[in-house]
Every structure is written in C-alpha cells, then in structure tokens.
CSV table of C-alpha atoms in Angstrom, one decimal:
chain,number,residue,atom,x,y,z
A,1,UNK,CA,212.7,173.6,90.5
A,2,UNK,CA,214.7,172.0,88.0
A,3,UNK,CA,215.7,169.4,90.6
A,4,UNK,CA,211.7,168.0,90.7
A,5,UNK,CA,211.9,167.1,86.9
A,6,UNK,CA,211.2,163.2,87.4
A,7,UNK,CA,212.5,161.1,84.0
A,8,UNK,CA,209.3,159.9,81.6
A,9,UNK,CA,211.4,157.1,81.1
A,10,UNK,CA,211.0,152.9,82.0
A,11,UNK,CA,214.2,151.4,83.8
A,12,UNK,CA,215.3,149.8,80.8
A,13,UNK,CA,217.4,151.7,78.5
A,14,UNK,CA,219.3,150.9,75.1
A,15,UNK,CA,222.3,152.7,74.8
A,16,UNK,CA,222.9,155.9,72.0
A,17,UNK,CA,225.1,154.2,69.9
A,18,UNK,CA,226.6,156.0,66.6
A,19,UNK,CA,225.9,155.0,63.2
A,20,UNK,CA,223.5,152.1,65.4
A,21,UNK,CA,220.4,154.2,66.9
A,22,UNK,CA,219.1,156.3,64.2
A,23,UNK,CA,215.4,156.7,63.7
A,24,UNK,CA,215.4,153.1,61.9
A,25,UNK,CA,217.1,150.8,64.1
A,26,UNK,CA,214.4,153.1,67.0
A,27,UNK,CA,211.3,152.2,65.5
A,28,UNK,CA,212.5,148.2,64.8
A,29,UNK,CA,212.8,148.6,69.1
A,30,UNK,CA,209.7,149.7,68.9
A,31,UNK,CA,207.9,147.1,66.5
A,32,UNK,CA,209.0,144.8,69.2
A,33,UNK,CA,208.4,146.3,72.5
A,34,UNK,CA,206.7,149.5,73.8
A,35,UNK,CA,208.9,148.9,76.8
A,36,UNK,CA,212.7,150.3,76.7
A,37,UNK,CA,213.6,154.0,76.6
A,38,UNK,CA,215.3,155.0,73.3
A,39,UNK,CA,218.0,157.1,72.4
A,40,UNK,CA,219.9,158.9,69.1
A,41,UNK,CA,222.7,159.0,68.3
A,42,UNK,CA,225.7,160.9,70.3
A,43,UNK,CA,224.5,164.6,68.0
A,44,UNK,CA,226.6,167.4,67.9
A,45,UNK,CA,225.4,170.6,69.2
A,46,UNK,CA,226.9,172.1,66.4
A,47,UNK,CA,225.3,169.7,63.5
A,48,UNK,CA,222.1,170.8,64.7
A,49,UNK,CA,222.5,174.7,65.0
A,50,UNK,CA,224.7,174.9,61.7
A,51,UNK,CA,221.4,173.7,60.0
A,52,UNK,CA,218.8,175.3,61.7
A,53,UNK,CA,217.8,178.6,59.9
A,54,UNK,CA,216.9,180.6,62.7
A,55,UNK,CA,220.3,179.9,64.6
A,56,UNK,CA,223.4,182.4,63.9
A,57,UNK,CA,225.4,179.4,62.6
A,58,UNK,CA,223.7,178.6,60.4
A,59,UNK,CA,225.2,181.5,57.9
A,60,UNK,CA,228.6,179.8,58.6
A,61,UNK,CA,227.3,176.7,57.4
A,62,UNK,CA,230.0,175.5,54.4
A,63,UNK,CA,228.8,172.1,54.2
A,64,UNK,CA,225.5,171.5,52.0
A,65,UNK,CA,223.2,172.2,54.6
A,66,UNK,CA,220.5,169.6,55.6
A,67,UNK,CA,216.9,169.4,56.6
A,68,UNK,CA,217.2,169.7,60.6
A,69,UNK,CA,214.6,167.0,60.1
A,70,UNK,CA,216.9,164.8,58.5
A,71,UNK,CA,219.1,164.8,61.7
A,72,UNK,CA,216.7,165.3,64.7
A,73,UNK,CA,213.9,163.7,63.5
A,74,UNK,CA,211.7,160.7,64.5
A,75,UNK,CA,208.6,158.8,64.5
A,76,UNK,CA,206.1,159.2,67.5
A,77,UNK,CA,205.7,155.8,68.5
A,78,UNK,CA,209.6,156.1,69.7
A,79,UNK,CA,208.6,158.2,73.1
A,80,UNK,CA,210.2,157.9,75.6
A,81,UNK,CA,213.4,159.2,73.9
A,82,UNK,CA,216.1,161.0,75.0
A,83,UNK,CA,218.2,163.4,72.6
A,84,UNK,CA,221.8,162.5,73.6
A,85,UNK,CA,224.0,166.1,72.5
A,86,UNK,CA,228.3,166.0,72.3
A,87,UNK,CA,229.5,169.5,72.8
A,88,UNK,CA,231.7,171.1,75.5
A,89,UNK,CA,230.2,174.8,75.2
A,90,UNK,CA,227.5,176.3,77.7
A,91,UNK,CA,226.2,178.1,74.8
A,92,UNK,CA,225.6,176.1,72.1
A,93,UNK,CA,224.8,173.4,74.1
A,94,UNK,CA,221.5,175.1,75.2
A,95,UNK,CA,220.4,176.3,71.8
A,96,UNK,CA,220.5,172.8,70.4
A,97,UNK,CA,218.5,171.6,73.5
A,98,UNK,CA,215.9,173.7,73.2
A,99,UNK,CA,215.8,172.9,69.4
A,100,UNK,CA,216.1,169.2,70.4
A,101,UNK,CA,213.0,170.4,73.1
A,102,UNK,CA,210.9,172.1,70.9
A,103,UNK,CA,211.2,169.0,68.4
A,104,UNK,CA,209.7,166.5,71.2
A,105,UNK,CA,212.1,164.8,72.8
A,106,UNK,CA,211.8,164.1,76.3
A,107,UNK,CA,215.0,164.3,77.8
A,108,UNK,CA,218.2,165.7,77.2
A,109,UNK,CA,221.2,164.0,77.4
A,110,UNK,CA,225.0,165.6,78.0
A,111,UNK,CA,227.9,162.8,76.9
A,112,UNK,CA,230.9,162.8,79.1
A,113,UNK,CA,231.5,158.7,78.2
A,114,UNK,CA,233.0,158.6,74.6
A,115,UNK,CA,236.2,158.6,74.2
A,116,UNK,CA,237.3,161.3,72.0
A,117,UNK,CA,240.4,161.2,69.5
A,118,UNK,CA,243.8,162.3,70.8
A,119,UNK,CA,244.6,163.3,67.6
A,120,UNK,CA,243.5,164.2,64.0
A,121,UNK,CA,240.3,166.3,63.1
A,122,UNK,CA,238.5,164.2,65.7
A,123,UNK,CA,240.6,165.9,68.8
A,124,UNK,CA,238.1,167.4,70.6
A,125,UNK,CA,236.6,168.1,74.1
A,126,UNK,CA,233.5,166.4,74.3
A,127,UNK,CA,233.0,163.0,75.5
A,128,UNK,CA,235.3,161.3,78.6
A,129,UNK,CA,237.4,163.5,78.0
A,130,UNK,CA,235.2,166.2,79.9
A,131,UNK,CA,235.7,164.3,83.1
A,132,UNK,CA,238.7,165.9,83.6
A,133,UNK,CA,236.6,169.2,83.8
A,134,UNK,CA,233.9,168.7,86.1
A,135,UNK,CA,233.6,172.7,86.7
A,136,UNK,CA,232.9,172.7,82.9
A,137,UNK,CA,230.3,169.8,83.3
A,138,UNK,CA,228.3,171.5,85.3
A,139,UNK,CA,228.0,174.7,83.8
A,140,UNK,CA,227.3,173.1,80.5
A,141,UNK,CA,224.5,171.4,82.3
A,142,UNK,CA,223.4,174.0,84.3
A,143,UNK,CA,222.6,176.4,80.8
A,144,UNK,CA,220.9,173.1,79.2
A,145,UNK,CA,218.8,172.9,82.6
A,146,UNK,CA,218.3,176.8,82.0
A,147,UNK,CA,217.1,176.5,78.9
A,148,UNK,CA,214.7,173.3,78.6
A,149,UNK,CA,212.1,172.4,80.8
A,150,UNK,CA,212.7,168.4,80.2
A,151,UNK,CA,215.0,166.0,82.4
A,152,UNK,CA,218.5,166.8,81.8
A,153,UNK,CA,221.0,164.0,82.4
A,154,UNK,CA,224.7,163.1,82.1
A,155,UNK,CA,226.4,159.7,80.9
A,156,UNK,CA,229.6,159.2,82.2
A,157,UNK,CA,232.4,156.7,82.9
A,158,UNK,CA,233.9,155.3,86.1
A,159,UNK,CA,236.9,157.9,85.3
A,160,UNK,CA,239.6,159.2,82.1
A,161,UNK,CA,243.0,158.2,82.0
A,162,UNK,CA,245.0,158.7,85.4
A,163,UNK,CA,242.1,160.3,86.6
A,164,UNK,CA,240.5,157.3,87.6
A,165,UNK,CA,239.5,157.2,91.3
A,166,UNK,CA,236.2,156.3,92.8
A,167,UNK,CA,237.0,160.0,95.1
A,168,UNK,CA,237.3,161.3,91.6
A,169,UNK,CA,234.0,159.9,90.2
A,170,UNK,CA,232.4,161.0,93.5
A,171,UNK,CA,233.7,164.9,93.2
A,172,UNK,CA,232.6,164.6,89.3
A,173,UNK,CA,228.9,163.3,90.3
A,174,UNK,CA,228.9,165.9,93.4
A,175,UNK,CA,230.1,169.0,91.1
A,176,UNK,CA,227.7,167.8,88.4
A,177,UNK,CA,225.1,167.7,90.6
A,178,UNK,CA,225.6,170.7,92.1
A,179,UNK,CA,224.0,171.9,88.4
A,180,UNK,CA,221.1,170.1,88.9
A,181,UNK,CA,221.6,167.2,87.5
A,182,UNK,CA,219.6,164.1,89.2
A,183,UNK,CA,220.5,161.3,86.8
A,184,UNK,CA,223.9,159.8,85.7
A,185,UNK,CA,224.1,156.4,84.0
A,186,UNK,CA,227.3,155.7,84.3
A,187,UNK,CA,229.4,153.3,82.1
A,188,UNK,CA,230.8,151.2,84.7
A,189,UNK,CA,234.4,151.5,83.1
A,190,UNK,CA,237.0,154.0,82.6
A,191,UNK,CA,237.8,155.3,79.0
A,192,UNK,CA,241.5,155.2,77.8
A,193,UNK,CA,241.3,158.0,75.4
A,194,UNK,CA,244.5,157.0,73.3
A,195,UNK,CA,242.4,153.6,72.3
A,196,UNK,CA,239.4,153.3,70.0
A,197,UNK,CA,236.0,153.2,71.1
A,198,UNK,CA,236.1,149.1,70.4
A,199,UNK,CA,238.6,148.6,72.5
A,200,UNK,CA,236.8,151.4,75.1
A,201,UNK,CA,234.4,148.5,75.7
A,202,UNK,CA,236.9,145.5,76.8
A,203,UNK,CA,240.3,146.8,77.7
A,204,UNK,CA,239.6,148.7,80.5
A,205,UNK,CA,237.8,146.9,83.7
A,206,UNK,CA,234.1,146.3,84.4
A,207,UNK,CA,232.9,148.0,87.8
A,208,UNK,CA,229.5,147.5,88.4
A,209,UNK,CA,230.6,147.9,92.2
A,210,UNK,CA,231.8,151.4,92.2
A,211,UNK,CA,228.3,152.4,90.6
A,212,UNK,CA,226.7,150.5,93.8
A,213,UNK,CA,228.9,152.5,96.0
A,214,UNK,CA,227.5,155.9,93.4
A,215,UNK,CA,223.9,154.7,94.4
A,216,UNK,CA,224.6,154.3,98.2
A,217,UNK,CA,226.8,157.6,98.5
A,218,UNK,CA,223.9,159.5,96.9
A,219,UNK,CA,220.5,158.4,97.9
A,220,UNK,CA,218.8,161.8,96.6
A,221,UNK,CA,220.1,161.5,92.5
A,222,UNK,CA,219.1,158.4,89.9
A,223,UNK,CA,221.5,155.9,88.7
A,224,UNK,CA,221.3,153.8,85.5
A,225,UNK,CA,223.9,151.4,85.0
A,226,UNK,CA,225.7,150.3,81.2
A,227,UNK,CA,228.4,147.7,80.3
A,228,UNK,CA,228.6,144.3,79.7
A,229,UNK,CA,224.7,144.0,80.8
A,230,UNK,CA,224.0,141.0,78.2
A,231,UNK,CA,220.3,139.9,78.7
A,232,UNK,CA,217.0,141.1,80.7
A,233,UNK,CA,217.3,138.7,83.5
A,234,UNK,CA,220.6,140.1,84.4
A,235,UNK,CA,219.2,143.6,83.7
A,236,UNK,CA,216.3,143.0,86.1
A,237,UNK,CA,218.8,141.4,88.7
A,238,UNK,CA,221.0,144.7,88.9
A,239,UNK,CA,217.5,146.3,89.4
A,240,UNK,CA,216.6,144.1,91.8
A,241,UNK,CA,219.9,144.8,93.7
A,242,UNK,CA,218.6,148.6,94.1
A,243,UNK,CA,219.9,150.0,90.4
A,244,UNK,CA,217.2,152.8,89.3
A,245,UNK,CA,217.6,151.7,85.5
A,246,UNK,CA,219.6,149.6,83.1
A,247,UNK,CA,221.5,150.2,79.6
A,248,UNK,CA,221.9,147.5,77.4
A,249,UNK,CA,224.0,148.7,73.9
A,250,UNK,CA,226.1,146.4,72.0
A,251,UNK,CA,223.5,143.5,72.6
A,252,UNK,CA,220.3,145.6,71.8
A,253,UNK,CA,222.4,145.2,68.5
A,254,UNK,CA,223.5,142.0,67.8
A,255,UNK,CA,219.9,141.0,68.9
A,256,UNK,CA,217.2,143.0,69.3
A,257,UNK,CA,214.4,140.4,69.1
A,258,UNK,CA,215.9,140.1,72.9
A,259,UNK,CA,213.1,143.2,73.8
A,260,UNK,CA,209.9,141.0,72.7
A,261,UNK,CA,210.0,139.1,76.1
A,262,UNK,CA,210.6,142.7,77.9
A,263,UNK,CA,206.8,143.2,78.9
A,264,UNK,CA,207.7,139.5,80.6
A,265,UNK,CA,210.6,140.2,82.8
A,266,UNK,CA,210.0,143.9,83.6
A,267,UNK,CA,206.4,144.9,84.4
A,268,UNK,CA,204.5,146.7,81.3
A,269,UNK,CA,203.2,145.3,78.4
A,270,UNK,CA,201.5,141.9,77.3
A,271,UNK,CA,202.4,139.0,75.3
A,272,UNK,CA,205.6,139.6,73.0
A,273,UNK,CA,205.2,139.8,69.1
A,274,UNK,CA,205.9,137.2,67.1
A,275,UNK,CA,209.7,137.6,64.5
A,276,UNK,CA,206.9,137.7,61.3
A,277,UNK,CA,204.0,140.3,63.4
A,278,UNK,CA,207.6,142.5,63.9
A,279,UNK,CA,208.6,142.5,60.0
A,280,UNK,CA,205.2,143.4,59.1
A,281,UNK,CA,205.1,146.3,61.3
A,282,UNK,CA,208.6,147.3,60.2
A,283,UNK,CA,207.9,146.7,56.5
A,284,UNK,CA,205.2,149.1,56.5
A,285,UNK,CA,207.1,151.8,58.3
A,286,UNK,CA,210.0,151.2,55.4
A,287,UNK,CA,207.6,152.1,52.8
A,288,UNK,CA,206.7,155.0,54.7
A,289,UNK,CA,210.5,156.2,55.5
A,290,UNK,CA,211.9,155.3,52.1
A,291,UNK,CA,208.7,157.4,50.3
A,292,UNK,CA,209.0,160.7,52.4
A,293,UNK,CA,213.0,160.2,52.4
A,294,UNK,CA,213.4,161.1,55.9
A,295,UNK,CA,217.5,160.9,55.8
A,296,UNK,CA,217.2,163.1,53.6
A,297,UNK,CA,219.3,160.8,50.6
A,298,UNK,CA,218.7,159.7,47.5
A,299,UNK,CA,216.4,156.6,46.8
A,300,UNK,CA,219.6,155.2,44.7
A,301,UNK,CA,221.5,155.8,47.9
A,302,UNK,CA,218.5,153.8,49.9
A,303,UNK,CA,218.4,151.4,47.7
C-alpha cells in the first residue's frame, strides 16, 4: 500500500526555495555533487493545470498561457527531485500531481510551511496557514496519494500563530498521517503569518528539540529536519543524533560550492570537483538552456 512507498531520496536535502531553485540553480547542485536531493520551487497547483491543455482549466486560462515545460521542467541529471505543489484543494491538488508524475519527478511534495499573506491578492490558504486544518491536510494528501504512485510528503512548521503547541504538532503529524503520509520535514520553527517570509526565518524560535521528540513519538514515519542547519558537519551530526534526513536552504544559497565535499562527509560519491571543472560543466549546460529557451523568455530577456 501507499504506506510501503520508501523515498528515492539521499538524507541530504536543499530546501524549495522561490525565485532560488529553478531548473538553473538545480543543475549548478548538480555540477557539483550527485549527492543532495533537489527540489522546485513551491508551484501552484493551479499554474500547472491552467496551462496544461488537456486539463479543464486550462479554457479559463486569461493569462498568456505558457509551455507546461517552461514551469515543470528539468534536466535528468537533477533526479532525485521532488515536485513541491501549494494548493489547499483535494482536487486540483491531484491533477497537478499526476501531471508533476507523469513528467518524472519522484516525489510529491504538499507545503504547509510558508507563510502566506494576511492580506492583499496573496491571502490565501496554502502554506502554514493549513496547519490550522489538519482534517484538510490530510484529505488533500490522501487524493495526491490516490492519484500518484510516487512518495508523497508534507513540509511543515513546529505550529501557526497561537496554535503553537508540541500536542498541536503531534495531532497535525498524527491526522496527516492517518492519510498516509510517512515523511514530514519539518521546519523546526513556527510561522507568524502577519510577518514576511524574511523575517519567518529569524523571529520566531529554532526548535530542533521538539522535531527529536516528532522522531521519538513516531518511530514508524520519516523525519527530515530544516532551519538554521549551516554546514554538512552539523548536518551529519543531527543525523548522527537519529534524524532520517537534513534540509539545508538559505546556505545552499549563499554558497553552494559547500556540496563539493558532500561525497566526503556523507557516504556517496568520490573526490569533489574542482570551482573551474564545475563552471565548465555549467557553461556547457548554459549554452544548451539559453539555445532551447527552456523558461520559455526571450534571449533579450536572458541576456
């Protein structure tokens, strides 16, 4: 059954981060390690039916519609990668996961960790701010698990707002799982919804702890740890100390040369590539990605 589904994915993770992780900044990971599991950008369900031509949306599509390509696709060598999806709707959810399946990915990904707007065009249910739902959670998983036969996983937070508790988090990851679901990598903070997502990752506290007491409370799911992680040793350590996996985001960033000595620290692959033996790979995927215009832009807009 759906609970069997083991992850394809290494222990080391680098965190779906918008307008960071697009098929680009993937395939620079991969010119310097093999190693950590990738993943897009948060992608709404509805950006990838509203441009698929054989979904019903797609005729309500009043934006100039794009090449599904241009927003779901990437190169081979980024496997393992999971398709992260933002959506709150059972429905449309699992269209755009089977879309995301059929395309190659190997996971699916639901996003209960980003917290959304509380006001404006941006005010919607998706993100944190579905931890205050966990009913809805798991239904939304449960028609994703329906409809795919990949792993299907959830990233959350430690909690939203007043709902905050480590009971709460533990009737979230118990409800959720209930679904199916065998893998949470939890952002070990809580989001404040009425800040911005900078602040998101400093105001409120870190809590590596409570995702310990996550691991211990549920010896049968999968837990992969993200926040403030800042280099592979400590990323080893925390697996070391019994975490399944690790996310590193903001400094997979600020420095992603950090990877080359992955193959060291975590088991896996040999020697790491030297800064020049990277920008020659990279180069030559450029000319490549700039030629067949795989976002979809204009050169001038490359350029």
């Amino acid at each position: 059954g759906p609970g069997d589904r083991r992850s394809v994915s290494s222990a080391l993770h680098i965190a779906p981060m918008i307008d960071v992780t697009d098929r680009h900044f993937r395939y620079l990971i991969r010119c310097i390690s093999p190693l950590p599991t990738l993943w897009s950008e948060m992608t709404w369900d509805r950006a990838i039916l509203f441009n698929s031509p054989d979904e019903p949306e797609h005729a309500q599509n009043k934006s100039p519609p794009r090449a599904l390509e241009s927003i779901i696709g990437f190169s081979a060598q980024e496997h393992p990668i999971v398709m992260q999806l933002g959506g709150a709707n059972p429905d449309t959810l699992a269209r755009a996961a089977r879309i995301a399946e059929r395309r190659g990915y190997d996971e699916i990904n639901l996003n209960c960790g980003c917290p959304a707007a509380t006001r404006g065009r941006a005010r919607n249910n998706y993100g944190a701010r579905l931890m205050f739902d966990p009913p809805l959670v798991a239904a939304c998983c449960a028609a994703i698990i329906a409809a795919v036969s990949i792993p299907v996983s959830v990233k959350c937070r430690l909690g939203v707002d007043e709902r905050d508790s480590y009971e709460e988090l533990v009737e979230f990851v118990t409800t959720v799982a209930g679904a199916g679901v065998n893998h949470f990598i939890v952002h070990a903070r809580k989001a404040i919804l009425g800040l911005d997502t900078v602040k998101n990752r400093s105001v409120p506290p870190l809590r590596h702890e409570w995702v310990f007491r996550l691991r211990a409370a549920f010896p049968e799911l999968r837990f992969t740890i993200n926040g403030g992680i800042t280099s592979l040793e400590a990323a080893q350590q925390l697996i070391d100390d019994g975490m399944d996996g690790v996310m590193i985001g903001r400094r997979a960033n600020a420095e992603p040369y950090m990877f080359a000595r992955a193959g060291g620290v975590f088991e896996g692959a040999g020697g790491p590539p030297t800064r020049q033996q990277v920008l020659e790979r990279y180069l030559e995927y450029a000319r490549r990605a700039q030629a067949e215009n795989w976002d979809d832009k204009l050169p001038e807009q490359v350029a």
